[in-house]
mmCIF file of C-alpha atoms in Angstrom:
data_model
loop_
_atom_site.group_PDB
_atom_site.id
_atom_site.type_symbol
_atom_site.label_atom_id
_atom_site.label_comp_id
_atom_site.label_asym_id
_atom_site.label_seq_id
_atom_site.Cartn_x
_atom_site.Cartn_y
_atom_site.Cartn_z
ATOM 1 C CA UNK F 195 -182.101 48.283 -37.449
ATOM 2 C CA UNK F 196 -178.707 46.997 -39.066
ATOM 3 C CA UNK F 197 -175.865 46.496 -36.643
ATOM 4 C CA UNK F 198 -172.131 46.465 -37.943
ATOM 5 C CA UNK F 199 -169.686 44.975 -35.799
ATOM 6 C CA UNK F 200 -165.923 44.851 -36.661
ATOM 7 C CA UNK F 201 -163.805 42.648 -34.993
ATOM 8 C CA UNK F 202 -161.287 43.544 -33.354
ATOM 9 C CA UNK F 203 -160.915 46.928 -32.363
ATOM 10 C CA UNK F 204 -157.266 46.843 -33.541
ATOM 11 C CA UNK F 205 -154.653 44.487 -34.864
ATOM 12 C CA UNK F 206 -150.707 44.885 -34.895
ATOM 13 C CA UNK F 207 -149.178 42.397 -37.654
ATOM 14 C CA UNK F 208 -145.757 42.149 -38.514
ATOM 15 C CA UNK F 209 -144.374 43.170 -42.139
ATOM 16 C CA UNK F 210 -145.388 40.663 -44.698
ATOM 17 C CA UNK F 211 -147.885 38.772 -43.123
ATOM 18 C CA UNK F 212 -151.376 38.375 -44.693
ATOM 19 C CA UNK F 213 -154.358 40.694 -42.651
ATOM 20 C CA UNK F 214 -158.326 39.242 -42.383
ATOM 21 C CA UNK F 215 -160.721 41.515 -41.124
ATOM 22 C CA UNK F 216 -163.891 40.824 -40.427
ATOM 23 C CA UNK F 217 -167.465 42.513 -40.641
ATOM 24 C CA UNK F 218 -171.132 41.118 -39.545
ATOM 25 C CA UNK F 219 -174.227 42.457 -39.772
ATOM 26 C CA UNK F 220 -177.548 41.400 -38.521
ATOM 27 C CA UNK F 221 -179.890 41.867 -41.194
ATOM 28 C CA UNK F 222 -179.172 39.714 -44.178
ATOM 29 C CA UNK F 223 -181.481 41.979 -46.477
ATOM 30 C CA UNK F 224 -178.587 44.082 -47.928
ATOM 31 C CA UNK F 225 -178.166 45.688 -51.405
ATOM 32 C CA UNK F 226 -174.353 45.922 -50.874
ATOM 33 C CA UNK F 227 -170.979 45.829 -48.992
ATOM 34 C CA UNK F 228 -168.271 48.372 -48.809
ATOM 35 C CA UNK F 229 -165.033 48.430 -47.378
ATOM 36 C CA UNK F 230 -163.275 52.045 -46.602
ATOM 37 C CA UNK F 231 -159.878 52.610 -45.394
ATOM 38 C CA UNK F 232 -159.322 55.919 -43.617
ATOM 39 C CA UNK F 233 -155.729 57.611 -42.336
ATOM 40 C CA UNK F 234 -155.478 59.576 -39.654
ATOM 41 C CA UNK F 235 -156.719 63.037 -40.070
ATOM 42 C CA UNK F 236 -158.426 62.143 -43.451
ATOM 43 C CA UNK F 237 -161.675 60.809 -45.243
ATOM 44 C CA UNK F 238 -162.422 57.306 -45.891
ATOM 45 C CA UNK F 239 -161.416 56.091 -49.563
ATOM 46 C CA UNK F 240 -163.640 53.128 -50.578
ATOM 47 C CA UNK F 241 -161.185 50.141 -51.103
ATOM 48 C CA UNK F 242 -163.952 47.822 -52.461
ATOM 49 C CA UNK F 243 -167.944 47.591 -53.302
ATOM 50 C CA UNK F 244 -169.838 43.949 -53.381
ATOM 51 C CA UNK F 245 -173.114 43.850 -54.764
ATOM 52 C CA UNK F 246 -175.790 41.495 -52.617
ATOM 53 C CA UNK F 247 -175.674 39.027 -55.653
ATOM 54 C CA UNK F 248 -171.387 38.505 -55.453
ATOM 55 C CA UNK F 249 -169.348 36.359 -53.295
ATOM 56 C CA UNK F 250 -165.880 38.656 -53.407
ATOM 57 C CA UNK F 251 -164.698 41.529 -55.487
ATOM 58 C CA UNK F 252 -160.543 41.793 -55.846
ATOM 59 C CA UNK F 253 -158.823 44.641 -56.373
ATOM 60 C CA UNK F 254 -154.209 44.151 -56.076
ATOM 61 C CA UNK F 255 -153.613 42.834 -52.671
ATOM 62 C CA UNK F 256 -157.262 43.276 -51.670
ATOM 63 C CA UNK F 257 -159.703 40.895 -51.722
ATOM 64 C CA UNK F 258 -163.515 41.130 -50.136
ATOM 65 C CA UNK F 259 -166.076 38.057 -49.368
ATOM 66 C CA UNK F 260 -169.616 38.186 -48.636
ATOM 67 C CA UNK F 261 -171.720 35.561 -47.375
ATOM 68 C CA UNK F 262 -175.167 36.825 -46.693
ATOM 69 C CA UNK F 263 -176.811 34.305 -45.131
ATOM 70 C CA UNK F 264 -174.490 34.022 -42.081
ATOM 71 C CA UNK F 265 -174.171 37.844 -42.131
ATOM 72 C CA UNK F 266 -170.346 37.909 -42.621
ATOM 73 C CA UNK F 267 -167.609 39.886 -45.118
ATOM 74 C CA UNK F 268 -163.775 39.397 -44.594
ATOM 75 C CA UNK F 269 -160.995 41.900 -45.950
ATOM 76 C CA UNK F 270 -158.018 40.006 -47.261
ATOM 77 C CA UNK F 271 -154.798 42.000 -47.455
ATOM 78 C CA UNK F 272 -152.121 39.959 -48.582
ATOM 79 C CA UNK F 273 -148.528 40.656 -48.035
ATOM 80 C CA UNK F 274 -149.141 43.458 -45.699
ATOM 81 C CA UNK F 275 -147.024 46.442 -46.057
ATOM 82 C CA UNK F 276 -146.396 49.576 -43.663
ATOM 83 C CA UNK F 277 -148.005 51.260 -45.836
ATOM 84 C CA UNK F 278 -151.371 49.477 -45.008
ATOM 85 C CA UNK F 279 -151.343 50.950 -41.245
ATOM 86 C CA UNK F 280 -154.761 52.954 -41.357
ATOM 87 C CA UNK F 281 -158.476 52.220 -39.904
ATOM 88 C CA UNK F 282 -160.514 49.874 -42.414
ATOM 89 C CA UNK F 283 -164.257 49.917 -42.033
ATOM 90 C CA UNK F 284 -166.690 48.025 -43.662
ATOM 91 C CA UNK F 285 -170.403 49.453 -44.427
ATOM 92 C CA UNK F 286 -173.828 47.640 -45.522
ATOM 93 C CA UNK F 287 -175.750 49.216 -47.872
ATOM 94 C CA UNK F 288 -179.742 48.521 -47.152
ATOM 95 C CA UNK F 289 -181.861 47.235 -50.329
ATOM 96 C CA UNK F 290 -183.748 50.445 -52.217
ATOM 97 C CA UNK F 291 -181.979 52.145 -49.417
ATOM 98 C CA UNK F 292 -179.547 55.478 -49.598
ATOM 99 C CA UNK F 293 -178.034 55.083 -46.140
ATOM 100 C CA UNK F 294 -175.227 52.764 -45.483
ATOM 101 C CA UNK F 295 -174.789 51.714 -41.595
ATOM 102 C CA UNK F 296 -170.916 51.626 -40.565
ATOM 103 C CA UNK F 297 -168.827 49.872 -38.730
ATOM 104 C CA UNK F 298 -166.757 50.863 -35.587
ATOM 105 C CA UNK F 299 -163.582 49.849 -37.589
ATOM 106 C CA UNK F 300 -160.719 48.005 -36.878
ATOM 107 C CA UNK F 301 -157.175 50.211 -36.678
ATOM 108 C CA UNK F 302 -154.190 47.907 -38.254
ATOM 109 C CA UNK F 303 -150.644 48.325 -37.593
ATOM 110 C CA UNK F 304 -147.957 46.482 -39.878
ATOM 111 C CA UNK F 305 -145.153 46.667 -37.583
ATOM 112 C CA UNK F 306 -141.698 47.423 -39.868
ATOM 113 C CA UNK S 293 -160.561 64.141 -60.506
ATOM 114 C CA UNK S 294 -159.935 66.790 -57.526
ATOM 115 C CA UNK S 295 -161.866 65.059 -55.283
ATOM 116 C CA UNK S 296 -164.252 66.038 -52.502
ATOM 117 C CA UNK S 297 -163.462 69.383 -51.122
ATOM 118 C CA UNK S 298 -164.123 70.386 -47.662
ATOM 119 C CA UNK S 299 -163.065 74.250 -46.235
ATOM 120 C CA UNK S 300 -161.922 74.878 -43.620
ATOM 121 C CA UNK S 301 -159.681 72.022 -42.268
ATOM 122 C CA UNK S 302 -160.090 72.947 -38.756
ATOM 123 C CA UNK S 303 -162.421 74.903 -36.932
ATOM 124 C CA UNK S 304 -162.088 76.043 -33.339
ATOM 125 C CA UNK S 305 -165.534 78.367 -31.994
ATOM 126 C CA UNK S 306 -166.672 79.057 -28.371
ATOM 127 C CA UNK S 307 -169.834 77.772 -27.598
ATOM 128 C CA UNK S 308 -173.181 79.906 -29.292
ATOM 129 C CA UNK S 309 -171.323 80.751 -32.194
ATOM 130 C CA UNK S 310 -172.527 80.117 -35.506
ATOM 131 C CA UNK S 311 -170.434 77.883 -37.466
ATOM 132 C CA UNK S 312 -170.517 77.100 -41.254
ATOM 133 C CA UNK S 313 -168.792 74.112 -42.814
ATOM 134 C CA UNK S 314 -168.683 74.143 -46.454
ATOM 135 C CA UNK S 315 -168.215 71.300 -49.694
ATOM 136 C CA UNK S 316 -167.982 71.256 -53.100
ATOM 137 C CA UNK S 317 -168.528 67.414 -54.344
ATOM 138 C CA UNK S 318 -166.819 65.835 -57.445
ATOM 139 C CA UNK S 319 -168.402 67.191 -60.469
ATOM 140 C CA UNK S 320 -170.372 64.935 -62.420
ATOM 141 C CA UNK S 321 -171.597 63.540 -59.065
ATOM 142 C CA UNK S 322 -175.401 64.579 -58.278
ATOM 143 C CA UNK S 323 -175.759 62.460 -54.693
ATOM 144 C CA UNK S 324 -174.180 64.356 -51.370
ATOM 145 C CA UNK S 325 -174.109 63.374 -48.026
ATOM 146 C CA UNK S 326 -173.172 64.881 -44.901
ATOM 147 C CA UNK S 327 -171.917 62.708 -42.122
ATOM 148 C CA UNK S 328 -170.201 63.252 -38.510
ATOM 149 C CA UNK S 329 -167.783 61.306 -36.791
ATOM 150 C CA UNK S 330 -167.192 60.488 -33.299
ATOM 151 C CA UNK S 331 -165.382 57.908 -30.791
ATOM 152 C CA UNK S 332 -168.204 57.415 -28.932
ATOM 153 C CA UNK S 333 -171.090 57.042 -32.111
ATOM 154 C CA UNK S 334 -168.957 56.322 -35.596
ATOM 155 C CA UNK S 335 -170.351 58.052 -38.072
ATOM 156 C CA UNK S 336 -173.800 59.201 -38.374
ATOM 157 C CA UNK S 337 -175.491 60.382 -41.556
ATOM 158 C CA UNK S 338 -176.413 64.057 -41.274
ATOM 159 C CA UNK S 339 -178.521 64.653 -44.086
ATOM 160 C CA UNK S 340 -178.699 63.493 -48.185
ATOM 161 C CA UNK S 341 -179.284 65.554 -51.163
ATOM 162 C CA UNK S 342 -179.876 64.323 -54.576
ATOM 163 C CA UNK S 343 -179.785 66.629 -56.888
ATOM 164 C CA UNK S 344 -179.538 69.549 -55.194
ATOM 165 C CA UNK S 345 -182.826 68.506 -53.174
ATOM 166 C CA UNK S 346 -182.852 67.493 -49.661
ATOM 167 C CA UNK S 347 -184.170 63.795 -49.626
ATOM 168 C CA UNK S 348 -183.437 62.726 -45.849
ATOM 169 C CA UNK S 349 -182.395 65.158 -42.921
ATOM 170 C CA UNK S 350 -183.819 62.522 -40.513
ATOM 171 C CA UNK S 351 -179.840 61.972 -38.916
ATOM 172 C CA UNK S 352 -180.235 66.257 -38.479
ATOM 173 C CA UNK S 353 -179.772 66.270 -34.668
ATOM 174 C CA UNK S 354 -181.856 69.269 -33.323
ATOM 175 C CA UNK S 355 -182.979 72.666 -35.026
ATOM 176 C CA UNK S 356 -179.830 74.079 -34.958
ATOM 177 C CA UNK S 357 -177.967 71.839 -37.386
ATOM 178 C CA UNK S 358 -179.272 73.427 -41.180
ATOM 179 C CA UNK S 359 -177.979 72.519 -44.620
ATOM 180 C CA UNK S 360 -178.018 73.786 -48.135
ATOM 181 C CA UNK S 361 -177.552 72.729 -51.749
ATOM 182 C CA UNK S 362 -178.244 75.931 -53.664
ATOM 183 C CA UNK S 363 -176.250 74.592 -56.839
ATOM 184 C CA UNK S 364 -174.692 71.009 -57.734
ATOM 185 C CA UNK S 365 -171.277 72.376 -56.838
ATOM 186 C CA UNK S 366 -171.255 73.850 -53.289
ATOM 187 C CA UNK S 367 -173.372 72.920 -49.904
ATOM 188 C CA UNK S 368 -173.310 74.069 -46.626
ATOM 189 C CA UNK S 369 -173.559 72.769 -42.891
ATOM 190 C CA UNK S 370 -174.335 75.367 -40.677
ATOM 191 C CA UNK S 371 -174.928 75.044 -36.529
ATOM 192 C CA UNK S 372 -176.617 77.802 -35.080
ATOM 193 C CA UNK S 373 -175.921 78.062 -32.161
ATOM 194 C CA UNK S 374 -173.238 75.987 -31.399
ATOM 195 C CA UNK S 375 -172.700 73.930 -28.449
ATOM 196 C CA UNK S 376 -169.579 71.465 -27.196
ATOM 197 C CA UNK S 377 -171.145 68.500 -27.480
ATOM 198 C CA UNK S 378 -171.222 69.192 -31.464
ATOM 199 C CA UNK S 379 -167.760 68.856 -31.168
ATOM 200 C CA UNK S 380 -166.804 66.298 -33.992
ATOM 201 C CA UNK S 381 -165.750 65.742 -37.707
ATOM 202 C CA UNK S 382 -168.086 66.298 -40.257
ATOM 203 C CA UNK S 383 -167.313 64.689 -43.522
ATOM 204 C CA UNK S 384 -169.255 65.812 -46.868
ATOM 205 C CA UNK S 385 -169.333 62.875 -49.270
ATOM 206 C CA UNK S 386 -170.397 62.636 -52.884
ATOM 207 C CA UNK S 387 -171.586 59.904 -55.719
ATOM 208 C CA UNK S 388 -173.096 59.803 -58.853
ATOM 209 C CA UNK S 389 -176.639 58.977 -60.152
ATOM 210 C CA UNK S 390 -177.803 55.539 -58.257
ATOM 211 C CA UNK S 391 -175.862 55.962 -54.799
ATOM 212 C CA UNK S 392 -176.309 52.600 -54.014
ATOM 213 C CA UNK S 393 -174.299 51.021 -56.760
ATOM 214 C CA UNK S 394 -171.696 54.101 -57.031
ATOM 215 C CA UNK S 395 -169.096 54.021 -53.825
ATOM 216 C CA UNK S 396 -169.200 57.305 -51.976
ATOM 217 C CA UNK S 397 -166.592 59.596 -52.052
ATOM 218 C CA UNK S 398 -165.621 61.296 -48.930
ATOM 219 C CA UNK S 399 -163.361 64.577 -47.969
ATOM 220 C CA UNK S 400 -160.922 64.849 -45.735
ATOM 221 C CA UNK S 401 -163.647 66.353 -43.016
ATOM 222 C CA UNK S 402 -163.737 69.539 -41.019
ATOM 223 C CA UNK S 403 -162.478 68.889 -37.528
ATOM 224 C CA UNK S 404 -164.896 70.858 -34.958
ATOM 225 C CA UNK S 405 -164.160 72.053 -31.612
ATOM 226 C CA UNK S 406 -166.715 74.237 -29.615
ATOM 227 C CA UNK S 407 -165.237 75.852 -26.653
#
């Protein structure tokens, strides 16, 4: 069974410093790796999507790596904002497999 | 693109009441997925559809969690009877074609509280 862990649990950051979260999974066997941020009260929107056969996707501010053979992705948020206060979770997509297993998430703050 | 849409918001129920959450995915998208969301488990996947046809209900907890596709615009999540402990937030999420490849997108969830 895949296992997502997301450390930490949470993370205060002052305005303008640069965020790295982290997400590893035990089963190196994936088909892909999504990130999702999700506000309070709201859905998750999916932030990025790495296929098992790329090393990062970037999207703005954003940027994703996956290394699959230690079992590791890390969310880069550069220049954080206020703006970028929400949950982010990260979820691993099993090969010729539907389901995606989630992480716990880790809930930023950028502190003003 | 109007997005996932999920009805109603909030639902409050005492306990043995039937409950029905409703969601009408993104058109275009023929993959749907019901989830629910907790402190103590994350979130769990409830059941898949693809194309209107239920392809996994293995994360269904018990009998009295149902669900329904009858077109590729609107499904249902009904619990029947109801009990506290399915006190949660249910999010319906949709895709297109080859979920795998295609992100899933999510609503903003029912929250559920059974009294």
């Amino acid at each position: 069974k895949q296992e997502v862990t997301q450390i930490p649990a949470a993370l205060s950051v002052p305005e303008g410093e640069n965020l790295v979260l982290n997400c590893s999974f035990t089963d190196s066997a994936i088909y892909n790796l999504q990130w999702f941020r999700q506000d309070p009260g709201k859905g998750l929107t999916s932030l990025l999507l790495i296929q098992s056969s790329q090393r990062e996707q970037t999207s703005g501010r954003l940027n994703a790596s996956l290394d699959k053979s230690s079992g590791r992705s890390t969310l880069y948020i550069a220049a954080s904002q206020p703006g970028d206060s929400a949950t982010y979770l990260c979820a691993v997509g099993l090969s010729n497999d539907y389901k995606l297993s989630f992480g716990a998430g880790t809930t930023v703050t950028v502190r003003a | 693109d109007a997005g996932v849409i999920q009805s109603p918001r909030h639902e409050v129920t005492e306990m043995g009441q039937e409950v029905t959450l409703r969601c009408k995915p993104i058109s275009g998208h023929n993959s749907l997925f019901w989830y629910r969301q907790t402190m103590m488990r994350g979130l769990e996947l409830l059941i898949y559809f693809n194309n209107n046809v239920p392809i996994d209900d293995s994360g269904m907890p018990e009998d009295r969690f149902s669900a329904k596709m009858p077109n590729a615009s609107f499904s249902t999540l009904k619990i029947q009877p109801s009990e506290p402990r399915d006190s949660a937030v249910y999010f319906c999420a949709s895709s297109r074609r080859a979920p795998q490849l295609q992100p899933q997108h999510f609503g903003d969830g029912t929250r559920l509280s059974i009294l």
